[in-house]
Short mmCIF file of C-alpha atoms in Angstrom, two decimals:
data_model
loop_
_atom_site.label_atom_id
_atom_site.label_comp_id
_atom_site.label_asym_id
_atom_site.label_seq_id
_atom_site.Cartn_x
_atom_site.Cartn_y
_atom_site.Cartn_z
CA MET A 384 145.12 95.98 88.48
CA SER A 385 143.46 96.44 85.12
CA ASN A 386 143.98 99.84 83.53
CA GLY A 387 141.27 99.89 80.87
CA ILE A 388 138.57 102.54 80.83
CA PHE A 389 135.66 100.21 80.35
CA LYS A 390 132.50 100.94 78.38
CA ILE A 391 129.27 99.94 80.09
CA PRO A 392 126.91 97.93 77.84
CA THR A 393 124.40 100.43 76.48
CA PRO A 394 121.10 99.73 78.24
CA ALA A 395 117.69 99.71 76.59
CA ASN A 396 114.29 99.25 78.16
CA GLU A 397 113.49 95.56 78.54
CA PRO A 398 110.88 94.40 76.01
CA GLY A 399 107.71 92.99 77.54
CA ASN A 400 105.81 89.81 76.87
CA THR A 401 102.09 89.93 76.07
CA TYR A 402 101.09 86.49 77.42
CA ALA A 403 98.44 86.35 74.71
CA PRO A 404 96.73 83.00 74.05
CA GLY A 405 98.96 80.64 72.07
CA THR A 406 102.26 82.27 73.06
CA LYS A 407 105.13 80.29 74.54
CA GLU A 408 105.54 82.74 77.43
CA ARG A 409 101.92 82.18 78.46
CA GLU A 410 102.47 78.43 78.54
CA THR A 411 105.65 78.58 80.65
CA LEU A 412 104.23 81.17 83.06
CA LYS A 413 101.12 79.07 83.60
CA ALA A 414 103.34 76.08 84.38
CA GLU A 415 105.38 78.10 86.90
CA LEU A 416 102.20 79.37 88.55
CA THR A 417 101.08 75.77 88.97
CA ARG A 418 104.46 74.75 90.37
CA GLN A 419 104.65 77.56 92.93
CA SER A 420 100.99 77.06 93.89
CA GLY A 421 101.76 73.45 94.73
CA ILE A 422 104.65 74.00 97.15
CA VAL A 423 105.32 75.76 100.44
CA ILE A 424 108.86 77.07 100.80
CA ASP A 425 110.79 78.15 103.88
CA ILE A 426 112.28 81.64 103.69
CA PRO A 427 115.14 82.36 106.08
CA VAL A 428 116.68 85.56 107.27
CA ILE A 429 119.88 86.03 105.24
CA ILE A 430 122.79 87.65 107.09
CA ASN A 431 126.36 87.56 105.81
CA GLY A 432 125.23 84.99 103.25
CA GLU A 433 124.04 82.60 105.93
CA ASN A 434 120.48 81.22 106.10
CA ILE A 435 119.07 81.80 109.57
CA LYS A 436 115.88 80.34 110.97
CA THR A 437 114.31 82.11 113.92
CA ASP A 438 111.72 81.14 116.50
CA THR A 439 109.18 83.56 115.06
CA VAL A 440 107.71 82.15 111.84
CA LYS A 441 105.05 83.89 109.74
CA GLN A 442 103.13 82.88 106.63
CA VAL A 443 102.99 84.21 103.09
CA VAL A 444 99.51 83.72 101.61
CA MET A 445 97.79 84.50 98.32
CA PRO A 446 95.70 87.68 98.72
CA HIS A 447 93.16 86.26 96.25
CA ASP A 448 92.98 82.95 98.16
CA HIS A 449 94.05 83.86 101.67
CA GLN A 450 93.86 80.31 103.05
CA HIS A 451 96.49 79.17 100.55
CA VAL A 452 99.98 79.32 102.10
CA LEU A 453 102.88 79.92 99.73
CA ALA A 454 105.74 80.16 102.22
CA ASN A 455 106.76 80.26 105.84
CA TYR A 456 109.30 82.94 106.64
CA SER A 457 111.51 83.57 109.63
CA GLN A 458 111.15 86.98 111.21
CA ALA A 459 114.32 88.69 112.38
CA GLY A 460 114.42 89.87 115.98
CA GLU A 461 116.73 92.26 117.80
CA LYS A 462 119.71 89.87 117.69
CA GLU A 463 119.39 89.24 113.96
CA LEU A 464 119.01 92.94 113.21
CA ARG A 465 122.15 93.77 115.18
CA ASP A 466 123.97 90.92 113.45
CA ALA A 467 122.87 92.27 110.07
CA VAL A 468 124.38 95.67 110.85
CA GLU A 469 127.65 94.09 111.97
CA ALA A 470 127.75 91.87 108.87
CA ALA A 471 127.23 94.90 106.63
CA MET A 472 129.98 96.86 108.35
CA ALA A 473 132.36 93.88 108.14
CA ALA A 474 131.78 93.64 104.39
CA LYS A 475 132.11 97.38 103.82
CA GLU A 476 135.81 97.82 103.15
CA ALA A 477 136.18 94.99 100.65
CA TRP A 478 133.01 95.99 98.79
CA ALA A 479 133.94 99.67 98.62
CA ASN A 480 137.39 98.76 97.31
CA MET A 481 136.16 96.30 94.69
CA ALA A 482 136.91 97.55 91.18
CA TRP A 483 133.85 99.29 89.79
CA GLU A 484 133.57 97.03 86.76
CA HIS A 485 133.29 93.96 89.00
CA ARG A 486 130.56 95.53 91.13
CA ALA A 487 128.72 96.48 87.95
CA ALA A 488 129.03 92.98 86.52
CA ILE A 489 127.08 91.51 89.45
CA PHE A 490 124.01 93.65 88.77
CA LEU A 491 124.25 93.24 85.01
CA LYS A 492 124.34 89.49 85.46
CA ALA A 493 121.36 89.63 87.82
CA ALA A 494 119.43 91.53 85.14
CA ASP A 495 120.23 88.86 82.59
CA LEU A 496 119.17 86.11 84.98
CA ILE A 497 115.80 87.78 85.49
CA SER A 498 115.42 88.44 81.78
CA GLY A 499 116.13 84.80 81.03
CA PRO A 500 115.86 81.76 83.29
CA TYR A 501 114.17 83.44 86.27
CA ARG A 502 111.59 85.56 84.45
CA ASP A 503 108.73 83.12 85.10
CA VAL A 504 109.87 82.56 88.68
CA MET A 505 109.83 86.27 89.50
CA ASN A 506 106.57 86.94 87.70
CA ALA A 507 104.77 83.96 89.21
CA ALA A 508 105.95 84.85 92.71
CA THR A 509 104.74 88.43 92.21
CA MET A 510 101.39 87.25 90.84
CA LEU A 511 100.75 84.78 93.63
CA GLY A 512 102.21 86.74 96.54
CA GLN A 513 101.01 90.22 95.57
CA SER A 514 97.95 89.36 93.43
CA LYS A 515 99.14 90.96 90.22
CA THR A 516 97.86 89.96 86.80
CA ALA A 517 100.31 88.55 84.27
CA VAL A 518 100.78 91.87 82.48
CA GLN A 519 101.18 93.84 85.72
CA ALA A 520 103.76 91.35 86.98
CA GLU A 521 105.62 91.45 83.67
CA ILE A 522 105.82 95.24 83.82
CA ASP A 523 107.03 95.11 87.42
CA SER A 524 109.11 92.08 88.34
CA ALA A 525 110.55 91.60 84.87
CA GLN A 526 110.74 94.81 82.84
CA GLU A 527 111.11 97.45 85.55
CA LEU A 528 113.38 95.42 87.81
CA ILE A 529 115.68 94.62 84.89
CA ASP A 530 115.68 98.28 83.88
CA PHE A 531 116.54 99.37 87.41
CA LEU A 532 119.60 97.12 87.32
CA ARG A 533 120.88 97.86 83.83
CA PHE A 534 120.20 101.58 83.85
CA GLY A 535 121.39 101.81 87.45
CA VAL A 536 124.81 100.60 86.37
CA ASP A 537 124.80 103.10 83.52
CA TYR A 538 123.76 105.97 85.81
CA ALA A 539 126.48 105.07 88.29
CA ASN A 540 128.99 105.18 85.47
CA GLN A 541 127.69 108.61 84.47
CA VAL A 542 128.18 109.85 88.03
CA TYR A 543 131.77 108.64 88.06
CA GLN A 544 132.45 110.59 84.86
CA ILE A 545 131.40 113.93 86.40
CA GLN A 546 134.81 115.49 86.91
CA PRO A 547 135.99 119.05 87.68
CA SER A 548 138.00 121.29 85.39
CA SER A 549 141.76 121.65 85.71
CA MET A 550 144.23 124.38 84.85
CA LYS A 551 147.94 124.74 84.10
CA ASN A 552 150.07 122.74 86.53
CA VAL A 553 146.98 121.44 88.38
CA TRP A 554 144.99 118.26 87.94
CA ASN A 555 141.61 118.15 89.72
CA ARG A 556 139.62 114.98 90.03
CA THR A 557 136.71 113.59 92.05
CA ASP A 558 136.62 110.25 93.79
CA TYR A 559 133.07 109.02 94.44
CA ARG A 560 133.21 107.14 97.73
CA PRO A 561 130.31 105.26 99.34
CA LEU A 562 128.68 106.77 102.41
CA ASP A 563 130.54 106.44 105.69
CA GLY A 564 128.38 103.76 107.31
CA PHE A 565 125.61 101.44 106.14
CA VAL A 566 122.32 102.06 104.35
CA LEU A 567 118.95 100.91 105.67
CA ALA A 568 116.44 100.05 102.92
CA ILE A 569 112.75 99.54 103.71
CA SER A 570 110.70 98.49 100.69
CA PRO A 571 106.94 98.34 99.99
CA PHE A 572 104.63 95.48 99.02
CA ASN A 573 103.28 96.83 95.76
CA PHE A 574 106.30 96.68 93.45
CA THR A 575 108.82 93.86 93.35
CA ALA A 576 111.00 96.19 91.27
CA ILE A 577 111.09 98.82 94.01
CA GLY A 578 111.88 96.09 96.51
CA GLY A 579 114.89 95.20 94.40
CA ASN A 580 116.03 98.74 93.64
CA LEU A 581 115.98 100.13 97.17
CA PRO A 582 118.89 97.94 98.35
CA ALA A 583 120.53 97.54 94.93
CA ALA A 584 120.98 101.22 94.04
CA PRO A 585 123.07 102.08 97.12
CA ALA A 586 125.00 98.82 96.74
CA MET A 587 125.94 99.67 93.16
CA MET A 588 127.64 102.78 94.49
CA GLY A 589 129.72 100.73 96.92
CA ASN A 590 127.47 100.88 99.99
CA VAL A 591 126.49 98.00 102.25
CA VAL A 592 122.82 97.52 103.07
CA VAL A 593 120.40 96.18 105.64
CA TRP A 594 117.19 95.41 103.71
CA LYS A 595 113.79 95.06 105.36
CA PRO A 596 111.24 93.95 102.73
CA ALA A 597 107.50 94.38 103.22
CA THR A 598 106.02 91.28 104.84
CA THR A 599 103.44 90.97 102.05
CA SER A 600 106.02 90.89 99.23
CA ILE A 601 108.58 88.61 100.82
CA LEU A 602 108.21 85.77 98.32
CA ALA A 603 109.31 87.71 95.21
CA ASN A 604 111.87 89.73 97.22
CA TYR A 605 113.40 86.50 98.52
CA TYR A 606 113.79 85.13 95.00
CA PHE A 607 115.49 88.39 93.99
CA MET A 608 117.92 88.05 96.89
CA ARG A 609 118.80 84.55 95.71
CA ILE A 610 119.34 85.87 92.18
CA LEU A 611 121.79 88.46 93.51
CA GLU A 612 123.67 85.72 95.29
CA GLU A 613 123.81 83.64 92.11
CA ALA A 614 125.08 86.71 90.26
CA GLY A 615 128.05 86.85 92.65
CA LEU A 616 127.06 89.36 95.32
CA PRO A 617 129.58 88.97 98.19
CA LYS A 618 128.36 87.96 101.62
CA GLY A 619 127.20 90.76 103.87
CA VAL A 620 126.81 93.43 101.18
CA ILE A 621 123.01 93.15 101.30
CA ASN A 622 121.44 91.50 104.33
CA PHE A 623 117.82 90.31 104.00
CA VAL A 624 115.92 90.78 107.26
CA PRO A 625 112.12 90.40 107.23
CA SER A 626 111.14 91.98 110.53
CA ARG A 627 108.77 94.25 112.42
CA GLY A 628 109.06 97.89 111.43
CA SER A 629 109.01 99.10 115.01
CA GLN A 630 111.97 96.91 115.93
CA VAL A 631 113.92 98.04 112.87
CA SER A 632 113.40 101.63 114.02
CA GLU A 633 114.59 100.80 117.52
CA VAL A 634 117.66 98.80 116.53
CA VAL A 635 118.83 99.75 113.04
CA LEU A 636 117.50 103.25 112.41
CA THR A 637 119.12 104.61 115.56
CA ASP A 638 122.49 102.91 115.06
CA PRO A 639 125.17 105.65 114.98
CA ARG A 640 126.67 104.12 111.84
CA MET A 641 123.53 104.47 109.72
CA SER A 642 124.47 106.89 106.96
CA GLY A 643 121.60 106.48 104.52
CA PHE A 644 117.95 105.50 104.44
CA HIS A 645 116.17 104.39 101.24
CA PHE A 646 112.41 104.14 101.56
CA THR A 647 109.14 103.75 99.71
CA GLY A 648 105.97 103.59 101.78
CA SER A 649 103.44 105.69 103.62
CA THR A 650 103.85 109.37 104.38
CA SER A 651 103.12 108.84 108.06
CA THR A 652 105.83 106.19 108.34
CA PHE A 653 108.39 108.38 106.60
CA GLN A 654 107.53 111.32 108.85
CA THR A 655 107.97 109.12 111.92
CA ILE A 656 111.33 107.93 110.65
CA TRP A 657 112.45 111.49 109.91
CA LYS A 658 111.43 112.49 113.43
CA THR A 659 113.36 109.57 114.92
CA VAL A 660 116.47 110.48 112.96
CA GLY A 661 116.13 114.09 114.08
CA GLU A 662 115.84 113.07 117.71
CA ASN A 663 119.02 111.02 117.38
CA ILE A 664 120.98 113.37 115.11
CA ALA A 665 123.72 114.05 117.65
CA ASN A 666 124.47 110.33 117.92
CA TYR A 667 125.16 109.62 114.24
CA LYS A 668 128.71 109.58 112.93
CA SER A 669 127.51 111.39 109.80
CA TYR A 670 124.32 113.16 108.77
CA PRO A 671 122.13 110.37 107.34
CA ARG A 672 120.83 110.78 103.80
CA LEU A 673 117.04 110.36 103.89
CA ILE A 674 115.61 109.43 100.49
CA GLY A 675 111.94 108.56 100.40
CA GLU A 676 108.99 108.25 98.05
CA THR A 677 105.71 108.17 99.92
CA GLY A 678 102.04 108.67 99.08
CA GLY A 679 99.99 110.22 96.35
CA LYS A 680 96.50 111.48 95.63
CA ASP A 681 96.90 111.56 91.91
CA PHE A 682 94.61 113.54 89.68
CA VAL A 683 93.21 113.48 86.18
CA PHE A 684 91.96 116.85 84.96
CA ALA A 685 89.88 116.99 81.81
CA HIS A 686 89.53 120.26 79.91
CA GLU A 687 86.40 120.97 77.90
CA THR A 688 88.37 120.25 74.71
CA ALA A 689 89.34 116.75 75.88
CA GLN A 690 88.22 113.65 73.97
CA ALA A 691 85.76 111.79 76.21
CA ASP A 692 86.66 108.27 75.05
CA LYS A 693 90.35 108.85 75.80
CA VAL A 694 89.51 110.22 79.24
CA VAL A 695 87.38 107.14 79.97
CA ALA A 696 89.98 104.57 78.89
CA ASN A 697 92.80 106.20 80.82
CA LEU A 698 90.73 106.72 83.95
CA VAL A 699 89.73 103.06 84.02
CA ARG A 700 93.27 101.82 83.47
CA GLY A 701 94.86 104.45 85.69
CA ALA A 702 92.49 103.88 88.60
CA PHE A 703 91.95 100.12 88.56
CA GLU A 704 95.09 98.39 87.27
CA TYR A 705 96.62 96.45 90.15
CA GLN A 706 93.55 97.30 92.22
CA GLY A 707 94.64 100.93 92.50
CA GLN A 708 97.53 99.86 94.75
CA LYS A 709 100.02 102.18 93.13
CA CYS A 710 101.13 105.45 94.63
CA SER A 711 100.61 106.86 91.13
CA ALA A 712 97.11 105.48 90.58
CA ALA A 713 94.41 107.86 89.38
CA SER A 714 92.28 108.42 92.47
CA ARG A 715 90.57 111.76 91.82
CA ALA A 716 89.27 113.27 88.61
CA TYR A 717 87.83 116.60 87.52
CA ILE A 718 85.44 116.47 84.57
CA PRO A 719 83.77 119.49 82.90
CA ALA A 720 79.99 119.50 82.92
CA SER A 721 79.90 119.65 79.13
CA LEU A 722 81.66 116.24 78.89
CA TRP A 723 80.19 114.59 81.95
CA GLU A 724 77.29 112.63 80.49
CA GLU A 725 79.48 111.08 77.80
CA VAL A 726 82.30 110.35 80.24
CA LYS A 727 79.89 108.94 82.82
CA ALA A 728 78.28 106.56 80.34
CA GLY A 729 81.68 105.33 79.20
CA LEU A 730 83.03 104.84 82.72
CA VAL A 731 80.00 102.88 83.87
CA ALA A 732 80.07 100.68 80.77
CA GLU A 733 83.81 99.98 80.82
CA THR A 734 83.99 99.38 84.56
CA ALA A 735 81.13 96.88 84.32
CA LYS A 736 83.27 94.82 81.93
CA LEU A 737 86.16 94.43 84.39
CA LYS A 738 86.49 90.95 85.88
CA VAL A 739 87.87 90.61 89.40
CA GLY A 740 89.25 87.35 90.77
CA ASP A 741 92.15 84.91 91.00
CA VAL A 742 95.08 86.19 88.92
CA ARG A 743 95.77 82.66 87.71
CA ASP A 744 92.66 83.11 85.55
CA PHE A 745 94.04 85.34 82.83
CA ARG A 746 90.57 86.68 81.99
CA ASN A 747 90.62 88.79 85.16
CA PHE A 748 91.60 92.45 84.91
CA MET A 749 92.03 92.78 88.69
CA GLY A 750 93.10 90.58 91.58
CA ALA A 751 92.68 91.08 95.32
CA VAL A 752 93.95 93.89 97.52
CA ILE A 753 96.99 92.92 99.50
CA ASP A 754 95.67 91.95 102.96
CA LYS A 755 92.91 92.26 105.55
CA ALA A 756 94.13 95.62 106.85
CA ALA A 757 94.06 97.12 103.35
CA PHE A 758 90.64 95.56 102.67
CA ASP A 759 89.17 97.06 105.83
CA SER A 760 90.67 100.49 105.15
CA ILE A 761 89.51 100.65 101.54
CA THR A 762 85.99 99.44 102.28
CA SER A 763 85.61 101.99 105.08
CA TYR A 764 85.97 104.74 102.46
CA ILE A 765 83.36 103.08 100.26
CA ASP A 766 80.97 102.83 103.21
CA TYR A 767 81.60 106.47 104.09
CA ALA A 768 80.74 107.57 100.55
CA ALA A 769 77.64 105.37 100.46
CA ALA A 770 76.32 107.05 103.61
CA SER A 771 77.16 110.61 102.58
CA GLU A 772 74.71 113.09 101.06
CA GLU A 773 77.64 114.66 99.20
CA ALA A 774 78.47 111.53 97.21
CA GLU A 775 76.95 108.95 94.90
CA ILE A 776 78.44 105.60 93.93
CA ILE A 777 77.85 105.07 90.20
CA ALA A 778 79.89 101.87 89.77
CA GLY A 779 81.04 99.09 92.08
CA GLY A 780 80.73 99.73 95.79
CA THR A 781 80.69 96.05 96.76
CA TYR A 782 83.34 93.82 98.30
CA ASP A 783 83.88 90.32 99.72
CA ASP A 784 86.77 88.83 101.71
CA SER A 785 85.42 85.32 102.26
CA VAL A 786 87.94 83.75 99.83
CA GLY A 787 90.20 86.62 98.81
CA TYR A 788 90.37 90.30 99.62
CA PHE A 789 88.25 91.38 96.66
CA VAL A 790 87.01 94.94 96.21
CA GLN A 791 85.03 95.75 93.09
CA PRO A 792 86.25 98.77 91.07
CA THR A 793 84.33 101.67 92.55
CA ILE A 794 83.52 105.10 91.15
CA ILE A 795 82.22 107.86 93.42
CA VAL A 796 80.83 111.19 92.23
CA THR A 797 80.90 114.04 94.74
CA THR A 798 79.56 117.57 94.84
CA ASN A 799 82.38 118.64 97.17
CA PRO A 800 85.90 119.11 95.71
CA ASN A 801 87.27 118.60 99.23
CA PHE A 802 85.27 115.46 99.96
CA LYS A 803 87.15 112.89 102.05
CA THR A 804 87.79 110.51 99.15
CA MET A 805 89.05 113.42 97.02
CA VAL A 806 91.67 114.33 99.60
CA GLU A 807 92.90 111.24 101.47
CA GLU A 808 95.01 108.47 99.95
CA ILE A 809 92.97 105.25 99.75
CA PHE A 810 95.39 102.91 97.94
CA GLY A 811 92.66 100.80 96.45
CA PRO A 812 90.33 100.57 93.43
CA VAL A 813 88.33 103.69 94.28
CA LEU A 814 88.05 106.68 91.94
CA THR A 815 86.27 109.87 93.01
CA ILE A 816 85.04 112.41 90.46
CA TYR A 817 84.11 116.05 90.84
CA VAL A 818 82.09 117.57 87.98
CA TYR A 819 82.89 121.25 87.52
CA GLU A 820 81.08 123.91 85.55
CA ASN A 821 82.97 124.96 82.44
CA ASP A 822 83.13 128.58 83.59
CA GLN A 823 84.71 127.49 86.92
CA LEU A 824 88.03 126.44 85.41
CA GLU A 825 90.33 128.54 87.58
CA GLU A 826 88.51 127.74 90.81
CA THR A 827 88.70 124.03 90.01
CA LEU A 828 92.40 124.21 89.18
CA HIS A 829 92.94 125.82 92.57
CA ALA A 830 91.17 122.83 94.16
CA VAL A 831 93.37 120.39 92.22
CA ASP A 832 96.49 122.14 93.47
CA THR A 833 95.47 122.56 97.11
CA ALA A 834 93.03 119.81 98.08
CA SER A 835 95.75 117.22 98.73
CA MET A 836 98.99 117.28 100.70
CA TYR A 837 100.60 115.20 97.96
CA ALA A 838 102.38 116.12 94.73
CA LEU A 839 103.30 112.84 93.11
CA THR A 840 101.59 112.35 89.74
CA GLY A 841 98.84 113.98 87.75
CA SER A 842 97.54 114.18 84.22
CA ILE A 843 95.57 116.52 82.02
CA PHE A 844 93.45 115.85 78.94
CA ALA A 845 92.92 118.59 76.35
CA GLN A 846 93.13 119.09 72.61
CA ASP A 847 93.56 122.86 72.60
CA ARG A 848 97.27 123.73 72.78
CA GLY A 849 96.68 126.94 74.63
CA ALA A 850 94.74 125.04 77.26
CA ILE A 851 97.54 122.48 77.59
CA LEU A 852 100.07 125.26 78.14
CA HIS A 853 97.86 126.95 80.72
CA LEU A 854 97.16 123.74 82.65
CA GLU A 855 100.81 122.70 82.57
CA ASN A 856 101.87 126.03 84.06
CA ARG A 857 98.98 126.33 86.49
CA LEU A 858 99.63 122.87 87.96
CA SER A 859 103.44 123.05 87.91
CA GLY A 860 103.78 122.29 91.62
CA ALA A 861 101.04 119.67 91.87
CA ALA A 862 102.94 116.67 90.51
CA GLY A 863 106.53 115.45 90.20
CA ASN A 864 105.43 113.33 87.22
CA PHE A 865 103.01 115.20 84.95
CA TYR A 866 101.27 113.55 82.00
CA ILE A 867 99.54 115.16 79.03
CA ASN A 868 96.79 113.08 77.42
CA ASP A 869 97.85 109.95 79.29
CA LYS A 870 97.08 108.21 82.57
CA PRO A 871 99.12 109.38 85.57
CA THR A 872 100.72 106.00 86.17
CA GLY A 873 103.15 103.68 84.37
CA ALA A 874 106.45 105.60 84.56
CA MET A 875 109.38 103.88 82.84
CA ILE A 876 113.03 103.90 83.84
CA ASN A 877 115.09 106.25 81.64
CA GLN A 878 111.90 107.81 80.25
CA GLN A 879 109.94 109.23 83.19
CA PRO A 880 112.16 109.25 86.32
CA PHE A 881 109.72 108.85 89.19
CA GLY A 882 109.16 110.89 92.34
CA GLY A 883 107.18 113.73 93.86
CA SER A 884 107.46 116.53 96.38
CA ARG A 885 105.31 118.08 99.11
CA GLY A 886 103.90 115.15 101.11
CA SER A 887 104.97 112.65 98.44
CA GLY A 888 108.64 112.45 99.30
CA THR A 889 112.06 113.89 98.63
CA ASN A 890 111.69 113.71 94.82
CA ASP A 891 115.06 112.07 94.26
CA LYS A 892 113.75 110.33 91.14
CA ALA A 893 114.29 106.60 91.57
CA GLY A 894 115.82 105.02 88.51
CA SER A 895 117.83 108.09 87.53
CA VAL A 896 121.24 109.66 87.95
CA PHE A 897 119.69 112.01 90.54
CA ASN A 898 119.03 109.09 92.88
CA MET A 899 122.37 107.39 92.32
CA ILE A 900 124.36 110.48 93.19
CA ARG A 901 122.70 110.56 96.63
CA TRP A 902 124.57 107.37 97.58
CA THR A 903 128.01 108.86 97.24
CA SER A 904 130.30 110.98 99.40
CA PRO A 905 132.50 112.77 96.84
CA ARG A 906 136.13 113.53 97.57
CA VAL A 907 137.79 116.22 95.47
CA ILE A 908 141.52 115.77 94.91
CA LYS A 909 143.80 118.60 93.76
CA GLU A 910 147.28 117.70 92.59
CA ASN A 911 149.72 120.55 92.04
CA PHE A 912 152.51 119.70 89.58
CA ALA A 913 154.46 122.91 90.30
CA PRO A 914 154.08 123.80 93.97
CA THR A 915 155.30 127.23 94.93
CA ALA A 916 158.32 127.90 97.12
CA GLU A 917 157.25 131.50 97.77
CA VAL A 918 155.52 132.83 100.88
CA ALA A 919 155.06 136.51 100.00
CA TYR A 920 152.64 137.69 97.29
CA PRO A 921 153.60 140.20 94.53
CA PHE A 922 151.20 142.86 95.84
CA MET A 923 153.40 143.13 98.93
CA ASP A 924 156.44 144.50 96.98
CA ALA A 925 155.40 148.13 97.50
CA GLU A 926 153.39 150.18 99.98
#
């Protein structure tokens, strides 16, 4: 056994590539996009390190060219899900007992593999499978995923260093054990990085994991699983099981050995899962840790002292990057009447410049929404607004799914601060604006705070410092990530730990020490160097 106290390599946020014309990274990414576009791969279920093909095979297609098949993947059924749980439990003891520095090395190596030889592979898979532009993929499947891994190792190390005080003749220490059973991770389609972090974070802390990726992000998630294997992840520690959510709930979620659940997805799904766990609470061998980040209805509030051009630029980027398919995307805005005409002119002009199309054409600002179900849901909101007397569409409002699931960036103006598109999460390129009278500041702030069930992200724009202080205090409960003079999206690991409360989740701040500590079951050890031989206490010597 080694006896060194090892120093973790100091992490720093991964630098990003620009993919500007003439750069080497643009050339190699374009080549990888061509390569992946020209092949169809088979994606197996991966249990205990074994590749398993099942009788149920589904397709991975490009959202921006939905007749183009990228991969065929095997879908896990009941047998495979039960096998995945057993494989995880069989790997548990050896993984939990592996020296911490060796566990850490696996994830540090995976980060270096993504940063180097697999950067184009991960970015191209994310672009093609999830319809992200080059810059959005770079931020996600390169920079953020790498940061999750490197900073995750550092945060785990910080947790291990949290130790109790001791006194004369007594040494107190804390042993950070993994949870008692296995962890179930269910990841979303919109961020490859989240797909990687949801199983990786618990595994870093010595847990074993059953990982169900979203069916519409399987391509990039599969490549990440292969990178973990190349980095030395032992068999059975993370088991990759594309499957139906309902069957996962029936088979895995209710298994008595499930001790943790790591989730990013819809609020309704998380509530259903919480209910299922509650109904089965007497059957579990331990109380499962439920860690989830769900929806958002994220706001931008402009004060009368805000700079109109800055509000415009950040609204356009915040609302329409990655087609608004971010839980942090700007989806409702409050603009004072005194700024409205200038802001309106800027929004209409800038939105008209945005090109929507195939992400392989680097001139496009937006790609397609993820699938037919999302397309139908998003366009139903646009149709609702178009038919309402309380709303006016001032930009966009059109859509077409004949080739890809394309929705034009749409801006709605409403006279009702509680209008449907101001309240409900849409998860698409739709921004709704309410114009308030300057003397109705407090009433409008009340609407910002109460109109939505969510409290994920929000931003304010103001130049007056007193106004900034007032807005920050007044909206203290409305967002877990609060931005001043910036868009409400684009959180970075180690800079803005991400998560919200109310209907937006458990606010455990993914990519932070707060999240990592949730995956441990601490044991406190007291060692007495001078144990007493006495039974009676001194106070008993007299009446």
